[in-house]
mmCIF file of C-alpha atoms in Angstrom:
data_model
loop_
_atom_site.group_PDB
_atom_site.id
_atom_site.type_symbol
_atom_site.label_atom_id
_atom_site.label_comp_id
_atom_site.label_asym_id
_atom_site.label_seq_id
_atom_site.Cartn_x
_atom_site.Cartn_y
_atom_site.Cartn_z
ATOM 1 C CA MET A 1 -0.171 -0.156 -0.250
ATOM 2 C CA THR A 2 1.232 3.083 -0.839
ATOM 3 C CA LYS A 3 2.095 5.654 2.223
ATOM 4 C CA PRO A 4 3.303 9.185 2.806
ATOM 5 C CA PRO A 5 6.685 9.635 3.412
ATOM 6 C CA VAL A 6 8.202 8.065 6.605
ATOM 7 C CA VAL A 7 10.295 10.535 7.968
ATOM 8 C CA GLU A 8 12.493 11.153 11.694
ATOM 9 C CA HIS A 9 10.628 12.813 14.302
ATOM 10 C CA ALA A 10 12.057 15.608 13.783
ATOM 11 C CA ALA A 11 11.027 16.327 10.347
ATOM 12 C CA TRP A 12 7.422 14.821 11.126
ATOM 13 C CA ARG A 13 7.113 17.815 13.890
ATOM 14 C CA ALA A 14 8.072 20.640 11.591
ATOM 15 C CA GLU A 15 4.966 19.095 8.836
ATOM 16 C CA LEU A 16 3.093 18.699 11.786
ATOM 17 C CA ASP A 17 3.304 22.406 13.110
ATOM 18 C CA ALA A 18 2.911 23.792 9.845
ATOM 19 C CA LEU A 19 -0.697 21.807 9.334
ATOM 20 C CA ARG A 20 -1.255 23.263 12.863
ATOM 21 C CA ALA A 21 -0.797 26.598 12.025
ATOM 22 C CA ARG A 22 -3.517 25.988 9.618
ATOM 23 C CA GLU A 23 -5.881 24.092 11.835
ATOM 24 C CA LYS A 24 -5.571 27.066 14.247
ATOM 25 C CA ALA A 25 -6.542 29.634 11.839
ATOM 26 C CA ALA A 26 -9.473 27.385 10.513
ATOM 27 C CA THR A 27 -10.790 27.222 14.647
ATOM 28 C CA ARG A 28 -10.340 31.308 14.556
ATOM 29 C CA GLU A 29 -12.774 31.424 11.303
ATOM 30 C CA LEU A 30 -15.246 29.404 12.734
ATOM 31 C CA ASP A 31 -15.082 31.404 16.153
ATOM 32 C CA ALA A 32 -15.917 34.825 13.954
ATOM 33 C CA ILE A 33 -18.279 32.718 11.961
ATOM 34 C CA ALA A 34 -20.355 32.056 15.322
ATOM 35 C CA ALA A 35 -19.759 35.535 16.408
ATOM 36 C CA GLN A 36 -21.586 36.184 12.768
ATOM 37 C CA ARG A 37 -24.122 33.853 13.609
ATOM 38 C CA ARG A 38 -24.968 35.374 17.034
ATOM 39 C CA ARG A 39 -25.799 38.556 15.451
ATOM 40 C CA LEU A 40 -28.049 37.278 13.122
ATOM 41 C CA PRO A 41 -31.479 39.100 12.685
ATOM 42 C CA MET A 42 -34.483 36.783 13.858
ATOM 43 C CA VAL A 43 -37.911 36.114 12.555
ATOM 44 C CA ARG A 44 -40.843 35.721 14.974
ATOM 45 C CA MET A 45 -42.836 32.687 14.706
ATOM 46 C CA PRO A 46 -46.435 32.574 14.276
ATOM 47 C CA GLU A 47 -48.500 30.249 16.694
ATOM 48 C CA TYR A 48 -48.122 26.172 16.497
ATOM 49 C CA THR A 49 -49.224 23.218 17.924
ATOM 50 C CA LEU A 50 -47.551 20.227 17.752
ATOM 51 C CA ALA A 51 -47.891 16.600 19.358
ATOM 52 C CA GLY A 52 -45.867 15.213 21.778
ATOM 53 C CA ALA A 53 -45.910 11.931 23.838
ATOM 54 C CA ASP A 54 -48.477 13.825 26.280
ATOM 55 C CA GLY A 55 -50.595 14.874 23.541
ATOM 56 C CA PRO A 56 -51.030 18.559 21.485
ATOM 57 C CA VAL A 57 -48.495 21.171 22.827
ATOM 58 C CA ARG A 58 -47.477 24.469 21.712
ATOM 59 C CA LEU A 59 -44.195 25.398 20.054
ATOM 60 C CA ALA A 60 -43.195 27.611 23.127
ATOM 61 C CA ASP A 61 -44.012 25.012 25.797
ATOM 62 C CA VAL A 62 -41.488 22.554 23.849
ATOM 63 C CA PHE A 63 -38.810 24.713 24.812
ATOM 64 C CA ASP A 64 -39.749 23.439 28.896
ATOM 65 C CA GLY A 65 -38.937 26.554 30.313
ATOM 66 C CA LYS A 66 -35.688 27.029 28.578
ATOM 67 C CA SER A 67 -34.880 30.061 26.314
ATOM 68 C CA GLN A 68 -32.877 28.720 23.626
ATOM 69 C CA LEU A 69 -34.136 25.758 21.317
ATOM 70 C CA ILE A 70 -32.232 23.093 18.459
ATOM 71 C CA VAL A 71 -34.669 21.314 16.632
ATOM 72 C CA TYR A 72 -33.410 18.149 14.381
ATOM 73 C CA ASN A 73 -36.222 17.886 11.442
ATOM 74 C CA HIS A 74 -35.946 14.433 11.010
ATOM 75 C CA MET A 75 -37.115 13.028 7.761
ATOM 76 C CA TRP A 76 -39.843 11.073 7.256
ATOM 77 C CA HIS A 77 -41.133 8.406 4.643
ATOM 78 C CA PRO A 78 -44.915 7.284 5.375
ATOM 79 C CA GLY A 79 -44.939 3.374 5.776
ATOM 80 C CA ALA A 80 -41.660 3.004 5.498
ATOM 81 C CA GLY A 81 -40.397 0.161 8.349
ATOM 82 C CA TRP A 82 -36.869 1.724 8.478
ATOM 83 C CA GLN A 83 -36.668 5.718 8.551
ATOM 84 C CA CYS A 84 -34.040 7.910 6.872
ATOM 85 C CA GLY A 85 -30.543 6.518 7.668
ATOM 86 C CA GLY A 86 -28.574 9.264 8.351
ATOM 87 C CA CYS A 87 -31.064 10.675 10.337
ATOM 88 C CA THR A 88 -31.274 7.760 12.500
ATOM 89 C CA SER A 89 -27.524 7.313 12.925
ATOM 90 C CA PHE A 90 -27.090 11.374 13.528
ATOM 91 C CA THR A 91 -29.853 11.306 16.274
ATOM 92 C CA SER A 92 -28.681 8.400 17.745
ATOM 93 C CA VAL A 93 -25.373 9.834 19.140
ATOM 94 C CA PHE A 94 -27.171 12.443 21.389
ATOM 95 C CA THR A 95 -27.848 9.873 24.387
ATOM 96 C CA ARG A 96 -26.794 12.707 27.231
ATOM 97 C CA LEU A 97 -28.434 16.171 26.890
ATOM 98 C CA GLY A 98 -28.376 17.082 30.745
ATOM 99 C CA PHE A 99 -25.351 19.600 29.741
ATOM 100 C CA LEU A 100 -27.628 21.660 28.171
ATOM 101 C CA ASP A 101 -29.624 22.419 31.044
ATOM 102 C CA ASN A 102 -26.566 24.648 32.072
ATOM 103 C CA TYR A 103 -26.970 26.781 28.972
ATOM 104 C CA ASP A 104 -30.445 27.336 29.236
ATOM 105 C CA ALA A 105 -31.185 25.198 26.029
ATOM 106 C CA ARG A 106 -32.767 22.103 24.644
ATOM 107 C CA PHE A 107 -32.612 19.745 21.732
ATOM 108 C CA VAL A 108 -35.138 17.739 20.737
ATOM 109 C CA ILE A 109 -36.349 16.046 17.522
ATOM 110 C CA VAL A 110 -39.768 16.649 15.222
ATOM 111 C CA THR A 111 -40.830 14.810 12.471
ATOM 112 C CA GLN A 112 -43.377 14.851 9.690
ATOM 113 C CA GLY A 113 -44.405 11.287 11.213
ATOM 114 C CA PRO A 114 -47.518 10.709 13.255
ATOM 115 C CA ILE A 115 -46.637 11.023 17.016
ATOM 116 C CA GLU A 116 -47.212 7.415 17.350
ATOM 117 C CA GLU A 117 -45.629 5.801 14.325
ATOM 118 C CA ALA A 118 -42.267 8.474 15.622
ATOM 119 C CA LEU A 119 -42.193 7.306 19.123
ATOM 120 C CA ALA A 120 -42.670 3.432 18.375
ATOM 121 C CA TYR A 121 -39.900 4.277 15.954
ATOM 122 C CA ALA A 122 -37.775 5.920 18.308
ATOM 123 C CA ASP A 123 -37.875 3.107 20.838
ATOM 124 C CA ARG A 124 -37.215 0.445 18.109
ATOM 125 C CA VAL A 125 -33.734 1.981 17.246
ATOM 126 C CA GLY A 126 -32.930 2.793 20.604
ATOM 127 C CA ASN A 127 -33.237 6.561 20.482
ATOM 128 C CA LYS A 128 -33.428 8.950 23.349
ATOM 129 C CA MET A 129 -34.303 12.022 22.842
ATOM 130 C CA THR A 130 -37.506 13.800 23.164
ATOM 131 C CA TRP A 131 -39.687 13.507 19.816
ATOM 132 C CA TYR A 132 -42.484 15.942 18.664
ATOM 133 C CA SER A 133 -44.601 15.771 15.186
ATOM 134 C CA THR A 134 -45.602 18.276 13.001
ATOM 135 C CA ALA A 135 -48.024 15.885 10.915
ATOM 136 C CA ASP A 136 -50.760 18.203 11.822
ATOM 137 C CA SER A 137 -49.249 21.465 11.763
ATOM 138 C CA PRO A 138 -47.562 23.974 8.906
ATOM 139 C CA PHE A 139 -44.356 24.366 11.478
ATOM 140 C CA GLY A 140 -42.358 21.926 9.213
ATOM 141 C CA ALA A 141 -42.665 23.315 6.017
ATOM 142 C CA ASP A 142 -42.397 26.842 7.394
ATOM 143 C CA VAL A 143 -38.952 25.830 8.711
ATOM 144 C CA ASP A 144 -37.596 24.014 5.142
ATOM 145 C CA ALA A 145 -38.534 20.731 6.447
ATOM 146 C CA PRO A 146 -42.170 20.025 4.489
ATOM 147 C CA ALA A 147 -43.063 16.704 4.277
ATOM 148 C CA GLY A 148 -41.259 14.449 1.645
ATOM 149 C CA GLY A 149 -38.720 17.262 2.014
ATOM 150 C CA GLY A 150 -35.345 16.274 3.878
ATOM 151 C CA PHE A 151 -33.294 17.100 7.071
ATOM 152 C CA ALA A 152 -32.656 20.467 8.607
ATOM 153 C CA VAL A 153 -31.699 21.878 11.930
ATOM 154 C CA ASN A 154 -32.930 24.966 13.211
ATOM 155 C CA VAL A 155 -32.713 26.856 16.384
ATOM 156 C CA PHE A 156 -35.262 29.250 18.230
ATOM 157 C CA LEU A 157 -35.357 31.845 20.945
ATOM 158 C CA ARG A 158 -38.301 32.367 23.274
ATOM 159 C CA ASP A 159 -38.857 35.514 25.041
ATOM 160 C CA GLY A 160 -42.452 34.695 27.224
ATOM 161 C CA ASP A 161 -44.879 33.063 24.613
ATOM 162 C CA ALA A 162 -42.581 34.934 21.690
ATOM 163 C CA VAL A 163 -40.588 32.691 19.553
ATOM 164 C CA TYR A 164 -37.890 33.646 17.449
ATOM 165 C CA ARG A 165 -36.164 31.653 14.708
ATOM 166 C CA THR A 166 -32.459 32.355 14.664
ATOM 167 C CA TRP A 167 -30.384 30.097 12.588
ATOM 168 C CA HIS A 168 -31.153 27.226 10.128
ATOM 169 C CA THR A 169 -28.630 24.620 8.521
ATOM 170 C CA SER A 170 -29.038 21.492 6.132
ATOM 171 C CA GLY A 171 -26.954 18.700 3.971
ATOM 172 C CA ARG A 172 -23.396 19.089 5.562
ATOM 173 C CA GLY A 173 -24.143 22.013 7.673
ATOM 174 C CA VAL A 174 -25.156 19.651 9.973
ATOM 175 C CA GLU A 175 -22.058 17.718 10.766
ATOM 176 C CA GLN A 176 -20.525 20.390 13.137
ATOM 177 C CA LEU A 177 -23.412 19.512 15.434
ATOM 178 C CA THR A 178 -21.733 15.661 15.599
ATOM 179 C CA HIS A 179 -18.686 13.953 16.981
ATOM 180 C CA THR A 180 -18.795 11.204 14.329
ATOM 181 C CA PHE A 181 -16.971 12.958 11.372
ATOM 182 C CA ALA A 182 -15.070 14.594 13.631
ATOM 183 C CA LEU A 183 -13.546 11.638 15.098
ATOM 184 C CA VAL A 184 -13.418 9.754 11.737
ATOM 185 C CA ASP A 185 -12.124 12.792 9.712
ATOM 186 C CA VAL A 186 -8.683 12.483 12.043
ATOM 187 C CA LEU A 187 -8.105 8.916 11.345
ATOM 188 C CA PRO A 188 -5.221 8.158 8.537
ATOM 189 C CA TYR A 189 -7.229 7.035 5.857
ATOM 190 C CA GLY A 190 -10.309 9.373 6.581
ATOM 191 C CA ARG A 191 -13.664 8.832 5.585
ATOM 192 C CA ARG A 192 -12.758 6.436 2.651
ATOM 193 C CA GLU A 193 -14.971 8.040 0.758
ATOM 194 C CA GLY A 194 -13.954 8.500 -3.094
ATOM 195 C CA TRP A 195 -14.275 12.378 -3.478
ATOM 196 C CA GLN A 196 -11.807 13.055 -0.730
ATOM 197 C CA ASP A 197 -8.547 13.705 -1.042
ATOM 198 C CA SER A 198 -6.234 11.066 0.101
ATOM 199 C CA PRO A 199 -2.927 9.253 -0.923
ATOM 200 C CA GLU A 200 -2.719 7.797 -3.895
ATOM 201 C CA GLY A 201 -3.241 4.002 -3.436
ATOM 202 C CA TRP A 202 -5.306 4.664 0.033
ATOM 203 C CA PRO A 203 -8.575 3.023 0.616
ATOM 204 C CA GLN A 204 -11.768 4.570 -0.666
ATOM 205 C CA ALA A 205 -14.951 3.453 -1.645
ATOM 206 C CA PRO A 206 -18.710 4.744 -2.773
ATOM 207 C CA ALA A 207 -20.081 8.017 -0.866
ATOM 208 C CA TYR A 208 -21.729 6.785 2.052
ATOM 209 C CA SER A 209 -20.390 3.493 2.476
ATOM 210 C CA GLY A 210 -19.417 3.311 5.527
ATOM 211 C CA TRP A 211 -22.401 4.818 6.871
ATOM 212 C CA LEU A 212 -24.398 2.990 9.467
ATOM 213 C CA ASP A 213 -27.797 2.381 8.197
ATOM 214 C CA SER A 214 -31.252 2.275 10.603
ATOM 215 C CA PRO A 215 -30.938 -1.330 10.887
ATOM 216 C CA ASP A 216 -27.579 -1.283 12.303
ATOM 217 C CA ILE A 217 -28.543 1.718 14.656
ATOM 218 C CA ALA A 218 -31.249 -0.770 15.991
ATOM 219 C CA ARG A 219 -29.052 -3.643 16.356
ATOM 220 C CA LEU A 220 -26.623 -1.629 18.126
ATOM 221 C CA TYR A 221 -28.774 0.821 20.497
ATOM 222 C CA GLY A 222 -32.471 -0.634 20.254
ATOM 223 C CA PRO A 223 -33.883 -2.982 22.807
ATOM 224 C CA ALA A 224 -32.500 -5.848 21.862
ATOM 225 C CA SER A 225 -29.254 -4.530 21.649
#
């Protein structure tokens, strides 16, 4: 197998220091992006009623007394035994969210699926997050996650009963919210996906081939795991 050059420690350290300078510059740029995000204008949301495990709930009450809310809009395919593998895999990593209490925030899932089906699916794949349904509400469509549409992340700020939409992302913008790709990207082989720039001869496969699918998540984390 072709490898990058093998060198003495001093030469390796020099190359690492050069890479570290780029990494630190990227970190500072991410800090600047976060600062711009905090200064984005907001949009006031109308009243919405979602469905939760205990029945109807106002969007303002989904905050559960917190002032900030992150929503993962989970893709949903009516009647499918297994829902979106990417959504199922992404949300499976969030098993301990109590730390958000110290930041006056909450993180929940909202899906276009009926709440009974959504809760049953969450149990099937061992998902520990709190789920809500927007199947009977325009909320999902209004935040760029319509029925039959893709996944998204939306963030909201609450002031009393007034709710404001502050940020939205989808596609690869969601990657920054999970540790999975960050861990894989520091491995020598990276994601092993064909689109990546890797040394010649290193293992590569089609995009997504290393991702866990919904049955994999159920096998690892579900009730029968």
